[in-house]
């Protein structure tokens, strides 16, 4: 047996091998040692002919699913090895084979699975500067193919955004991605073989040819690990990027669309607010729409029309939601049909779901809305499937299909005959027991049954003298009783037991035939599931829109945006509608950049997020939290909100900020929405302010996207005079009795104060610190007003405004810090052109610096991105440091 185990394990080295032995699944050697720790089960040993006992642990077969789910949830794979022949008929060791490999991307069921969340497995292949990318949920059959542009990190972020735990790649890509996959907690699986072109033609027919190989790889991997039918896998739906509003992983996180920044909890997210869905498949559909809102105006307005119709007909909406409560997860039930794992109770749930369809169709076709009428007419009622299941399956079948009572009486004449024989035989046994008691006068005489001895008459030893032993044949002796059998009982026993066994065998055979019969209906069931899930999301949108007083957005073909009294929907719900302060956001064709100033805690970030969330909700097809919303079709949203170190990636707050900014500026178009919150705060004041201004100028001159830019650098507000598309606004605050009061209202013009020390006071910093901060603030402000230089430990700092005012770019290291004895005040009007001679005022230009100066002169500022500028400054600093 151990040789058999080792032979099978050889083919599944990357998985825990659950080896079936009787009523247990056993694990051996390293599998046992590691699993005992992970599953917190006892590690024992087994004598197997070796010098030492082999490590071993095991779990009962009836509770194995929970243990498998635990291991898979931690990123491991489990190979399930079953006995594939009857031990009673086996000669030698019972034949065993692996019947399925469960992986993080192929888990079909379990208590830990969220019904409203897809469990995807993906495959990717490098094609030039992008990846061919496909993913599918094998529990539902939904499959998608698309492209992912960018680097390996961009691919990992896409996986993380979709909640994908397992990625199938080639051997070559495995080495390239392994380190990054560990950082993102992605399980990489190798698959160098692909299904044939012929076998995958039905799956690839909607996708470009470049994507076919990735599809064929993932299908081969699933076929190899699951060893079951793929009949329920749908043709891969090709997602053209242009048809959707693209939101990168960072932006989804910053906007708290699906996961809260405070942790993995969904409370406080847009999903939490919108999820009024009733069915599990409706919940999954809502998540998919959140991940990819539409960017096609006609498709968006179709969705909005359906939501409007449901919003206007309250009773219809409520009736539909009541009907949805009796609709089970049709997508996953169809998956079980395909995999051959569906049980009697599952089929009963499927039947109950189909019984709701006529009422749903009636509600839709009788509605006043043309859109709802069309949805109703498109429904396939599947009445033939419902009738088939009603005829075949009992009303309340047991969980196990081997317990009997799954097939309804009248479905099969032979089964009915066997059941009748078994049932009547048991009645005859009850009658015999009554007759024997009357004949013998033994009141506690009983007829029983066990698997070893069959049926027997049991008489206590104190009553044996009353029995007619000429008729009774002793069968078994107990401590206090004797068990007998009669000729009459022997005859009935054979009849009853044969009928029960034959009935059980026949019923199981009939059920497997029904299960096979159901496979022909998989496509129809999946279509119904899609229709019901979408209708569930529409009713959820209507419910949320009514509950929170949302309005229908209006779209136009230009870039302007007009939001009147817009609100952050989640913050409003968390706080209370009566305390939330709404705000306008008006961006025109001529002024589509907004520079937002104001103190911390005043609501700048919330204001920016609400604009993005209103855009997302509108393009999902939902009403929005505002009094009026006239919006453009946005193709991408990029956000740089909040600051956090990427400790796993070894990147600082400032580097994360720069990388996210670079990603946004590189990929944004004129139809994008950009949100930048306090860019540059992760570095020194002058560096940060310079970068912020450079980014704003670049977006203004080269991209032209709708942009909201918040800052604490009040010096930047002067850009309103230089950048024609830029407008200053501020979040108002006022001072009362030495304390700041946040008004949370966005008003025109720049803020006059930052109120930073007031915010510190609200945080209850010690009074000594607050007082000292006030004194220092007055000193700094007076120094700033008096002259062009400020002495700091015999070094000088030239105020940046004396340089940026004329938009002169010079090496920071030559201006910010120079010896005091070399200081000469430079009037601004003489600073238009920086030459080597002027720089010599601050010190002699050494020969080693000539190369640095030459590189600076050769830079074309108008064609330089902020990230390129940052890298150049770093390079020049390194050159100067070598002197």
mmCIF file with all atom_site columns, N, CA and C in Angstrom, residues 397 745-746:
data_model
loop_
_atom_site.group_PDB
_atom_site.id
_atom_site.type_symbol
_atom_site.label_atom_id
_atom_site.label_alt_id
_atom_site.label_comp_id
_atom_site.label_asym_id
_atom_site.label_entity_id
_atom_site.label_seq_id
_atom_site.pdbx_PDB_ins_code
_atom_site.Cartn_x
_atom_site.Cartn_y
_atom_site.Cartn_z
_atom_site.occupancy
_atom_site.B_iso_or_equiv
_atom_site.pdbx_formal_charge
_atom_site.auth_seq_id
_atom_site.auth_comp_id
_atom_site.auth_asym_id
_atom_site.auth_atom_id
_atom_site.pdbx_PDB_model_num
ATOM 1 N N  . UNK A 1 397 ? -35.870 15.979 -0.864 1.00 0.00 ? 397 UNK A N  1
ATOM 2 C CA . UNK A 1 397 ? -34.878 14.896 -0.908 1.00 0.00 ? 397 UNK A CA 1
ATOM 3 C C  . UNK A 1 397 ? -33.812 15.081 0.162  1.00 0.00 ? 397 UNK A C  1
ATOM 4 N N  . UNK A 1 745 ? -17.512 73.428 3.176  1.00 0.00 ? 745 UNK A N  1
ATOM 5 C CA . UNK A 1 745 ? -18.141 74.000 1.985  1.00 0.00 ? 745 UNK A CA 1
ATOM 6 C C  . UNK A 1 745 ? -17.066 74.472 1.008  1.00 0.00 ? 745 UNK A C  1
ATOM 7 N N  . UNK A 1 746 ? -17.180 74.047 -0.239 1.00 0.00 ? 746 UNK A N  1
ATOM 8 C CA . UNK A 1 746 ? -16.215 74.437 -1.265 1.00 0.00 ? 746 UNK A CA 1
ATOM 9 C C  . UNK A 1 746 ? -16.637 75.780 -1.845 1.00 0.00 ? 746 UNK A C  1
#
